[in-house]
Amino acid sequence: MKINPNVLRKKVIDMVVAKQSGHIGGAFSMAELTSVLYEDYDIGGDDKLILSKGHAVPIIYAVLHETGQITDDELDLFREIDSPLQGHPDKLRLPLMDATTGSLGQGLSIAIGHSIGKSLKNVSGTIFCVIGDGELQEGQVWEALMYYPKTKMNNLICIIDWNKGQNDGYTEDVSIMYDNLEERVTSFGWNTKVIDGHDMKSIRDSFEDVEVDKPLCIIMDTVKGKGVSFMEHPDWHCKVPTEEEYEIAMKELGV
């Protein structure tokens, strides 16, 4: 089925407003990516999605609802105590998730484990790992980036959601490691591409650029809070809209 990214964004806002809690900015920046992954791949089946930036999970709950994999009643349990829809992915409570994440920096290591497992079992499918750019300040991410090309495997695609923002403000004001990001990742042996992360065709085309002996890393140039003009700022990392802001946001998202 075709999935409209703005439909997902509206579901995210509804969830966050209903519980007065949740992360909008980082969910919005990966709405197009989420639509492509759930349109084109068997996520949760042969293909796996490791959401290392686990706070952005509302966009995943939105697409699971849109595709009929969770019900209205289940969606209403977002961020409730003992709910399957926790504020970060919990695969024990919600087996539709491929990994429990939330402690930033660990997702790529988990994804590498899945990649090796598929290779050992000789089974098909692609592992997608989505990392936030603020998360790149965690050393474990760089250890994993350095290690994986040595395996000579290519069934894992690393996706960096380069939305320029984090809870503390703009990433460039927090760390220098965003200078020459493409060059840095490439130097470890990755086939690295920078694309427009809000263009679904660009996302699809980038996934076809897999090399035989070199893993693929896609740096998605995105906007935190994309889709609603006043939310396109780091302030909206985990902010809840007022009633007036809610109405403006829903109008801007259209659909």
PDB file of C-alpha atoms in Angstrom:
ATOM      1  CA  MET A   1       0.000   0.000   0.000  1.00  0.00           C
ATOM      2  CA  LYS A   2       1.040   3.608  -0.553  1.00  0.00           C
ATOM      3  CA  ILE A   3       1.883   5.457   2.652  1.00  0.00           C
ATOM      4  CA  ASN A   4       1.656   9.235   2.892  1.00  0.00           C
ATOM      5  CA  PRO A   5       4.361  10.630   5.215  1.00  0.00           C
ATOM      6  CA  ASN A   6       2.085  13.469   6.353  1.00  0.00           C
ATOM      7  CA  VAL A   7      -0.571  10.984   7.430  1.00  0.00           C
ATOM      8  CA  LEU A   8       2.085   9.462   9.676  1.00  0.00           C
ATOM      9  CA  ARG A   9       3.079  12.885  10.986  1.00  0.00           C
ATOM     10  CA  LYS A  10      -0.529  13.667  11.934  1.00  0.00           C
ATOM     11  CA  LYS A  11      -0.784  10.382  13.827  1.00  0.00           C
ATOM     12  CA  VAL A  12       2.402  11.255  15.712  1.00  0.00           C
ATOM     13  CA  ILE A  13       0.991  14.617  16.770  1.00  0.00           C
ATOM     14  CA  ASP A  14      -2.251  12.998  17.904  1.00  0.00           C
ATOM     15  CA  MET A  15      -0.339  10.484  20.023  1.00  0.00           C
ATOM     16  CA  VAL A  16       1.889  13.104  21.627  1.00  0.00           C
ATOM     17  CA  VAL A  17      -0.972  15.510  22.323  1.00  0.00           C
ATOM     18  CA  ALA A  18      -3.149  12.752  23.785  1.00  0.00           C
ATOM     19  CA  LYS A  19      -0.452  11.752  26.301  1.00  0.00           C
ATOM     20  CA  GLN A  20       1.214  15.177  26.617  1.00  0.00           C
ATOM     21  CA  SER A  21       4.527  13.441  26.086  1.00  0.00           C
ATOM     22  CA  GLY A  22       6.696  12.192  23.245  1.00  0.00           C
ATOM     23  CA  HIS A  23       9.203  13.164  20.583  1.00  0.00           C
ATOM     24  CA  ILE A  24       7.959  14.933  17.469  1.00  0.00           C
ATOM     25  CA  GLY A  25      11.047  16.466  15.838  1.00  0.00           C
ATOM     26  CA  GLY A  26      13.095  13.336  15.249  1.00  0.00           C
ATOM     27  CA  ALA A  27      10.009  11.356  14.257  1.00  0.00           C
ATOM     28  CA  PHE A  28       9.055  13.911  11.596  1.00  0.00           C
ATOM     29  CA  SER A  29      12.541  13.961  10.053  1.00  0.00           C
ATOM     30  CA  MET A  30      12.289  10.260   9.181  1.00  0.00           C
ATOM     31  CA  ALA A  31       8.667  10.157   7.977  1.00  0.00           C
ATOM     32  CA  GLU A  32       9.590   9.698   4.309  1.00  0.00           C
ATOM     33  CA  LEU A  33      12.132   7.016   5.164  1.00  0.00           C
ATOM     34  CA  THR A  34       9.560   5.172   7.252  1.00  0.00           C
ATOM     35  CA  SER A  35       7.060   5.271   4.383  1.00  0.00           C
ATOM     36  CA  VAL A  36       9.602   3.800   1.962  1.00  0.00           C
ATOM     37  CA  LEU A  37      10.709   1.043   4.336  1.00  0.00           C
ATOM     38  CA  TYR A  38       7.173  -0.134   5.062  1.00  0.00           C
ATOM     39  CA  GLU A  39       6.042   0.193   1.445  1.00  0.00           C
ATOM     40  CA  ASP A  40       8.975  -1.621  -0.149  1.00  0.00           C
ATOM     41  CA  TYR A  41      10.363  -4.027   2.441  1.00  0.00           C
ATOM     42  CA  ASP A  42       9.195  -6.814   4.718  1.00  0.00           C
ATOM     43  CA  ILE A  43      10.058  -5.032   7.953  1.00  0.00           C
ATOM     44  CA  GLY A  44       9.534  -7.369  10.888  1.00  0.00           C
ATOM     45  CA  GLY A  45       9.838 -10.358   8.538  1.00  0.00           C
ATOM     46  CA  ASP A  46      12.805 -11.092   6.283  1.00  0.00           C
ATOM     47  CA  ASP A  47      13.909  -7.458   6.589  1.00  0.00           C
ATOM     48  CA  LYS A  48      14.621  -5.803   9.927  1.00  0.00           C
ATOM     49  CA  LEU A  49      14.591  -2.236  11.209  1.00  0.00           C
ATOM     50  CA  ILE A  50      16.795  -1.316  14.145  1.00  0.00           C
ATOM     51  CA  LEU A  51      15.725   2.136  15.333  1.00  0.00           C
ATOM     52  CA  SER A  52      18.823   3.205  17.225  1.00  0.00           C
ATOM     53  CA  LYS A  53      17.302   6.668  17.767  1.00  0.00           C
ATOM     54  CA  GLY A  54      14.575   4.985  19.785  1.00  0.00           C
ATOM     55  CA  HIS A  55      12.883   8.198  20.919  1.00  0.00           C
ATOM     56  CA  ALA A  56      11.584   8.594  17.342  1.00  0.00           C
ATOM     57  CA  VAL A  57       9.459   5.461  17.702  1.00  0.00           C
ATOM     58  CA  PRO A  58       6.101   7.314  17.409  1.00  0.00           C
ATOM     59  CA  ILE A  59       6.640   7.387  13.623  1.00  0.00           C
ATOM     60  CA  ILE A  60       6.961   3.583  13.673  1.00  0.00           C
ATOM     61  CA  TYR A  61       3.800   3.196  15.738  1.00  0.00           C
ATOM     62  CA  ALA A  62       2.091   5.498  13.236  1.00  0.00           C
ATOM     63  CA  VAL A  63       3.066   3.346  10.256  1.00  0.00           C
ATOM     64  CA  LEU A  64       2.155   0.126  12.075  1.00  0.00           C
ATOM     65  CA  HIS A  65      -1.297   1.617  12.658  1.00  0.00           C
ATOM     66  CA  GLU A  66      -1.560   2.871   9.075  1.00  0.00           C
ATOM     67  CA  THR A  67      -0.712  -0.591   7.720  1.00  0.00           C
ATOM     68  CA  GLY A  68      -3.178  -2.330  10.055  1.00  0.00           C
ATOM     69  CA  GLN A  69      -0.583  -4.064  12.225  1.00  0.00           C
ATOM     70  CA  ILE A  70      -1.787  -2.402  15.417  1.00  0.00           C
ATOM     71  CA  THR A  71      -5.334  -1.358  16.300  1.00  0.00           C
ATOM     72  CA  ASP A  72      -6.860   1.949  17.386  1.00  0.00           C
ATOM     73  CA  ASP A  73      -7.065   0.633  20.942  1.00  0.00           C
ATOM     74  CA  GLU A  74      -3.395  -0.336  20.913  1.00  0.00           C
ATOM     75  CA  LEU A  75      -2.387   3.061  19.539  1.00  0.00           C
ATOM     76  CA  ASP A  76      -4.281   4.682  22.420  1.00  0.00           C
ATOM     77  CA  LEU A  77      -1.911   2.900  24.835  1.00  0.00           C
ATOM     78  CA  PHE A  78       1.060   4.995  23.690  1.00  0.00           C
ATOM     79  CA  ARG A  79       3.408   5.702  26.632  1.00  0.00           C
ATOM     80  CA  GLU A  80       1.086   4.081  29.189  1.00  0.00           C
ATOM     81  CA  ILE A  81       2.610   2.005  31.999  1.00  0.00           C
ATOM     82  CA  ASP A  82       3.258  -1.590  30.839  1.00  0.00           C
ATOM     83  CA  SER A  83       1.901  -0.706  27.381  1.00  0.00           C
ATOM     84  CA  PRO A  84       3.300  -2.469  24.291  1.00  0.00           C
ATOM     85  CA  LEU A  85       3.796   1.036  22.854  1.00  0.00           C
ATOM     86  CA  GLN A  86       6.467   2.407  25.149  1.00  0.00           C
ATOM     87  CA  GLY A  87       8.215   5.750  24.653  1.00  0.00           C
ATOM     88  CA  HIS A  88      11.118   3.786  23.188  1.00  0.00           C
ATOM     89  CA  PRO A  89      10.918   0.478  21.272  1.00  0.00           C
ATOM     90  CA  ASP A  90      10.412  -2.579  23.473  1.00  0.00           C
ATOM     91  CA  LYS A  91      10.437  -5.799  21.463  1.00  0.00           C
ATOM     92  CA  LEU A  92       9.355  -7.887  24.451  1.00  0.00           C
ATOM     93  CA  ARG A  93       6.148  -5.911  24.852  1.00  0.00           C
ATOM     94  CA  LEU A  94       5.727  -5.370  21.094  1.00  0.00           C
ATOM     95  CA  PRO A  95       7.224  -8.242  19.051  1.00  0.00           C
ATOM     96  CA  LEU A  96       6.660  -6.218  15.854  1.00  0.00           C
ATOM     97  CA  MET A  97       9.831  -4.351  16.830  1.00  0.00           C
ATOM     98  CA  ASP A  98      13.172  -5.915  15.897  1.00  0.00           C
ATOM     99  CA  ALA A  99      15.168  -4.436  18.781  1.00  0.00           C
ATOM    100  CA  THR A 100      14.708  -2.765  22.144  1.00  0.00           C
ATOM    101  CA  THR A 101      16.480   0.584  21.982  1.00  0.00           C
ATOM    102  CA  GLY A 102      16.569   3.921  23.722  1.00  0.00           C
ATOM    103  CA  SER A 103      20.011   4.032  25.280  1.00  0.00           C
ATOM    104  CA  LEU A 104      21.644   5.900  22.413  1.00  0.00           C
ATOM    105  CA  GLY A 105      24.643   4.522  20.552  1.00  0.00           C
ATOM    106  CA  GLN A 106      23.817   0.815  20.671  1.00  0.00           C
ATOM    107  CA  GLY A 107      21.645   0.282  17.597  1.00  0.00           C
ATOM    108  CA  LEU A 108      24.371  -0.237  14.998  1.00  0.00           C
ATOM    109  CA  SER A 109      26.047  -2.869  17.177  1.00  0.00           C
ATOM    110  CA  ILE A 110      22.705  -4.665  17.468  1.00  0.00           C
ATOM    111  CA  ALA A 111      22.209  -4.400  13.694  1.00  0.00           C
ATOM    112  CA  ILE A 112      25.658  -5.882  13.064  1.00  0.00           C
ATOM    113  CA  GLY A 113      24.689  -8.833  15.224  1.00  0.00           C
ATOM    114  CA  HIS A 114      21.577  -9.379  13.094  1.00  0.00           C
ATOM    115  CA  SER A 115      23.687  -9.047   9.941  1.00  0.00           C
ATOM    116  CA  ILE A 116      26.160 -11.682  11.085  1.00  0.00           C
ATOM    117  CA  GLY A 117      23.291 -13.927  12.163  1.00  0.00           C
ATOM    118  CA  LYS A 118      21.703 -13.768   8.709  1.00  0.00           C
ATOM    119  CA  SER A 119      25.043 -14.561   7.107  1.00  0.00           C
ATOM    120  CA  LEU A 120      25.666 -17.548   9.379  1.00  0.00           C
ATOM    121  CA  LYS A 121      22.181 -18.904   8.701  1.00  0.00           C
ATOM    122  CA  ASN A 122      22.435 -18.059   4.994  1.00  0.00           C
ATOM    123  CA  VAL A 123      19.037 -16.341   4.989  1.00  0.00           C
ATOM    124  CA  SER A 124      17.930 -13.408   2.871  1.00  0.00           C
ATOM    125  CA  GLY A 125      16.821  -9.956   3.915  1.00  0.00           C
ATOM    126  CA  THR A 126      18.262  -6.548   4.683  1.00  0.00           C
ATOM    127  CA  ILE A 127      19.008  -5.009   8.068  1.00  0.00           C
ATOM    128  CA  PHE A 128      18.266  -1.262   8.234  1.00  0.00           C
ATOM    129  CA  CYS A 129      19.720   0.701  11.126  1.00  0.00           C
ATOM    130  CA  VAL A 130      18.620   4.309  11.698  1.00  0.00           C
ATOM    131  CA  ILE A 131      20.967   6.490  13.737  1.00  0.00           C
ATOM    132  CA  GLY A 132      20.377  10.063  14.858  1.00  0.00           C
ATOM    133  CA  ASP A 133      23.099  12.605  14.177  1.00  0.00           C
ATOM    134  CA  GLY A 134      23.145  13.703  17.819  1.00  0.00           C
ATOM    135  CA  GLU A 135      23.720  10.044  18.624  1.00  0.00           C
ATOM    136  CA  LEU A 136      27.011  10.180  16.724  1.00  0.00           C
ATOM    137  CA  GLN A 137      28.525  11.681  19.861  1.00  0.00           C
ATOM    138  CA  GLU A 138      28.449   8.167  21.345  1.00  0.00           C
ATOM    139  CA  GLY A 139      31.760   6.333  20.907  1.00  0.00           C
ATOM    140  CA  GLN A 140      30.126   2.941  20.401  1.00  0.00           C
ATOM    141  CA  VAL A 141      28.670   4.155  17.097  1.00  0.00           C
ATOM    142  CA  TRP A 142      32.161   4.857  15.741  1.00  0.00           C
ATOM    143  CA  GLU A 143      33.507   1.531  16.973  1.00  0.00           C
ATOM    144  CA  ALA A 144      30.717  -0.202  15.058  1.00  0.00           C
ATOM    145  CA  LEU A 145      31.296   1.953  11.965  1.00  0.00           C
ATOM    146  CA  MET A 146      34.976   1.001  12.033  1.00  0.00           C
ATOM    147  CA  TYR A 147      34.307  -2.704  12.551  1.00  0.00           C
ATOM    148  CA  TYR A 148      31.565  -3.624  10.106  1.00  0.00           C
ATOM    149  CA  PRO A 149      33.412  -3.034   6.791  1.00  0.00           C
ATOM    150  CA  LYS A 150      36.001  -5.584   7.976  1.00  0.00           C
ATOM    151  CA  THR A 151      33.334  -8.288   7.807  1.00  0.00           C
ATOM    152  CA  LYS A 152      32.984  -7.815   4.022  1.00  0.00           C
ATOM    153  CA  MET A 153      29.215  -8.232   4.410  1.00  0.00           C
ATOM    154  CA  ASN A 154      26.669  -5.950   2.774  1.00  0.00           C
ATOM    155  CA  ASN A 155      23.258  -7.042   4.070  1.00  0.00           C
ATOM    156  CA  LEU A 156      23.170  -4.082   6.478  1.00  0.00           C
ATOM    157  CA  ILE A 157      22.372  -0.509   5.470  1.00  0.00           C
ATOM    158  CA  CYS A 158      23.289   2.185   7.976  1.00  0.00           C
ATOM    159  CA  ILE A 159      21.106   5.296   7.754  1.00  0.00           C
ATOM    160  CA  ILE A 160      22.132   8.509   9.508  1.00  0.00           C
ATOM    161  CA  ASP A 161      19.203  10.878   9.997  1.00  0.00           C
ATOM    162  CA  TRP A 162      21.198  14.101   9.669  1.00  0.00           C
ATOM    163  CA  ASN A 163      18.518  16.504  10.896  1.00  0.00           C
ATOM    164  CA  LYS A 164      21.032  18.923  12.490  1.00  0.00           C
ATOM    165  CA  GLY A 165      19.317  19.005  15.876  1.00  0.00           C
ATOM    166  CA  GLN A 166      19.219  17.281  19.250  1.00  0.00           C
ATOM    167  CA  ASN A 167      17.753  17.858  22.687  1.00  0.00           C
ATOM    168  CA  ASP A 168      20.532  20.338  23.513  1.00  0.00           C
ATOM    169  CA  GLY A 169      20.187  22.465  20.356  1.00  0.00           C
ATOM    170  CA  TYR A 170      21.887  22.337  16.971  1.00  0.00           C
ATOM    171  CA  THR A 171      24.384  19.489  16.646  1.00  0.00           C
ATOM    172  CA  GLU A 172      27.038  21.719  15.093  1.00  0.00           C
ATOM    173  CA  ASP A 173      27.047  23.796  18.285  1.00  0.00           C
ATOM    174  CA  VAL A 174      27.593  20.711  20.445  1.00  0.00           C
ATOM    175  CA  SER A 175      30.246  18.707  18.580  1.00  0.00           C
ATOM    176  CA  ILE A 176      32.812  19.128  15.798  1.00  0.00           C
ATOM    177  CA  MET A 177      32.341  15.609  14.445  1.00  0.00           C
ATOM    178  CA  TYR A 178      29.751  16.772  11.912  1.00  0.00           C
ATOM    179  CA  ASP A 179      32.437  18.481   9.846  1.00  0.00           C
ATOM    180  CA  ASN A 180      33.111  16.299   6.781  1.00  0.00           C
ATOM    181  CA  LEU A 181      30.726  13.582   8.018  1.00  0.00           C
ATOM    182  CA  GLU A 182      30.620  11.815   4.654  1.00  0.00           C
ATOM    183  CA  GLU A 183      34.419  11.763   4.473  1.00  0.00           C
ATOM    184  CA  ARG A 184      34.731  10.434   8.016  1.00  0.00           C
ATOM    185  CA  VAL A 185      32.363   7.501   7.453  1.00  0.00           C
ATOM    186  CA  THR A 186      33.837   6.711   4.026  1.00  0.00           C
ATOM    187  CA  SER A 187      37.331   6.535   5.522  1.00  0.00           C
ATOM    188  CA  PHE A 188      36.291   3.464   7.510  1.00  0.00           C
ATOM    189  CA  GLY A 189      35.404   1.543   4.344  1.00  0.00           C
ATOM    190  CA  TRP A 190      31.735   2.384   3.791  1.00  0.00           C
ATOM    191  CA  ASN A 191      30.106   3.238   0.472  1.00  0.00           C
ATOM    192  CA  THR A 192      28.681   6.544   1.713  1.00  0.00           C
ATOM    193  CA  LYS A 193      26.003   8.643   0.028  1.00  0.00           C
ATOM    194  CA  VAL A 194      24.402  11.954   1.046  1.00  0.00           C
ATOM    195  CA  ILE A 195      20.815  12.272  -0.153  1.00  0.00           C
ATOM    196  CA  ASP A 196      17.695  14.383   0.310  1.00  0.00           C
ATOM    197  CA  GLY A 197      16.025  12.492   3.135  1.00  0.00           C
ATOM    198  CA  HIS A 198      12.618  13.989   2.357  1.00  0.00           C
ATOM    199  CA  ASP A 199      12.585  12.738  -1.256  1.00  0.00           C
ATOM    200  CA  MET A 200      11.180   9.219  -1.366  1.00  0.00           C
ATOM    201  CA  LYS A 201      12.622   8.527  -4.822  1.00  0.00           C
ATOM    202  CA  SER A 202      16.097   9.537  -3.641  1.00  0.00           C
ATOM    203  CA  ILE A 203      15.740   7.198  -0.668  1.00  0.00           C
ATOM    204  CA  ARG A 204      14.626   4.320  -2.873  1.00  0.00           C
ATOM    205  CA  ASP A 205      17.406   4.909  -5.403  1.00  0.00           C
ATOM    206  CA  SER A 206      20.052   5.066  -2.678  1.00  0.00           C
ATOM    207  CA  PHE A 207      19.130   1.613  -1.388  1.00  0.00           C
ATOM    208  CA  GLU A 208      19.947   0.154  -4.819  1.00  0.00           C
ATOM    209  CA  ASP A 209      23.556   1.334  -4.629  1.00  0.00           C
ATOM    210  CA  VAL A 210      24.883  -1.714  -2.759  1.00  0.00           C
ATOM    211  CA  GLU A 211      28.441  -2.793  -3.575  1.00  0.00           C
ATOM    212  CA  VAL A 212      29.711  -6.376  -3.401  1.00  0.00           C
ATOM    213  CA  ASP A 213      32.380  -6.000  -0.704  1.00  0.00           C
ATOM    214  CA  LYS A 214      31.531  -2.654   0.872  1.00  0.00           C
ATOM    215  CA  PRO A 215      28.584  -1.814   3.168  1.00  0.00           C
ATOM    216  CA  LEU A 216      26.259   1.100   2.408  1.00  0.00           C
ATOM    217  CA  CYS A 217      25.799   4.136   4.639  1.00  0.00           C
ATOM    218  CA  ILE A 218      23.146   6.668   3.675  1.00  0.00           C
ATOM    219  CA  ILE A 219      23.405  10.128   5.212  1.00  0.00           C
ATOM    220  CA  MET A 220      19.920  11.587   4.928  1.00  0.00           C
ATOM    221  CA  ASP A 221      19.983  15.377   4.797  1.00  0.00           C
ATOM    222  CA  THR A 222      16.778  16.143   6.703  1.00  0.00           C
ATOM    223  CA  VAL A 223      15.049  18.812   8.780  1.00  0.00           C
ATOM    224  CA  LYS A 224      14.101  18.152  12.380  1.00  0.00           C
ATOM    225  CA  GLY A 225      10.334  18.683  12.696  1.00  0.00           C
ATOM    226  CA  LYS A 226       9.906  18.629   8.906  1.00  0.00           C
ATOM    227  CA  GLY A 227       6.365  19.236   7.701  1.00  0.00           C
ATOM    228  CA  VAL A 228       5.212  21.885  10.160  1.00  0.00           C
ATOM    229  CA  SER A 229       6.905  25.264   9.757  1.00  0.00           C
ATOM    230  CA  PHE A 230       7.186  26.261  13.414  1.00  0.00           C
ATOM    231  CA  MET A 231       8.336  22.776  14.451  1.00  0.00           C
ATOM    232  CA  GLU A 232      11.409  22.843  12.216  1.00  0.00           C
ATOM    233  CA  HIS A 233      13.731  23.667  15.116  1.00  0.00           C
ATOM    234  CA  PRO A 234      15.573  21.681  17.842  1.00  0.00           C
ATOM    235  CA  ASP A 235      13.136  23.133  20.395  1.00  0.00           C
ATOM    236  CA  TRP A 236      10.664  20.556  19.081  1.00  0.00           C
ATOM    237  CA  HIS A 237      12.805  17.565  20.025  1.00  0.00           C
ATOM    238  CA  CYS A 238      10.292  16.611  22.712  1.00  0.00           C
ATOM    239  CA  LYS A 239       7.866  19.506  23.011  1.00  0.00           C
ATOM    240  CA  VAL A 240       4.067  19.141  23.129  1.00  0.00           C
ATOM    241  CA  PRO A 241       1.954  21.534  21.017  1.00  0.00           C
ATOM    242  CA  THR A 242      -0.733  23.715  22.546  1.00  0.00           C
ATOM    243  CA  GLU A 243      -4.310  23.518  21.255  1.00  0.00           C
ATOM    244  CA  GLU A 244      -3.658  26.463  18.934  1.00  0.00           C
ATOM    245  CA  GLU A 245      -0.383  24.964  17.682  1.00  0.00           C
ATOM    246  CA  TYR A 246      -2.135  21.630  17.147  1.00  0.00           C
ATOM    247  CA  GLU A 247      -4.710  23.209  14.853  1.00  0.00           C
ATOM    248  CA  ILE A 248      -2.056  25.064  12.846  1.00  0.00           C
ATOM    249  CA  ALA A 249       0.077  21.928  12.520  1.00  0.00           C
ATOM    250  CA  MET A 250      -2.799  19.771  11.306  1.00  0.00           C
ATOM    251  CA  LYS A 251      -3.748  22.420   8.746  1.00  0.00           C
ATOM    252  CA  GLU A 252      -0.175  22.648   7.427  1.00  0.00           C
ATOM    253  CA  LEU A 253       0.082  18.870   7.113  1.00  0.00           C
ATOM    254  CA  GLY A 254      -3.089  18.750   5.039  1.00  0.00           C
ATOM    255  CA  VAL A 255      -3.897  15.317   3.530  1.00  0.00           C
TER     256      VAL A 255
END
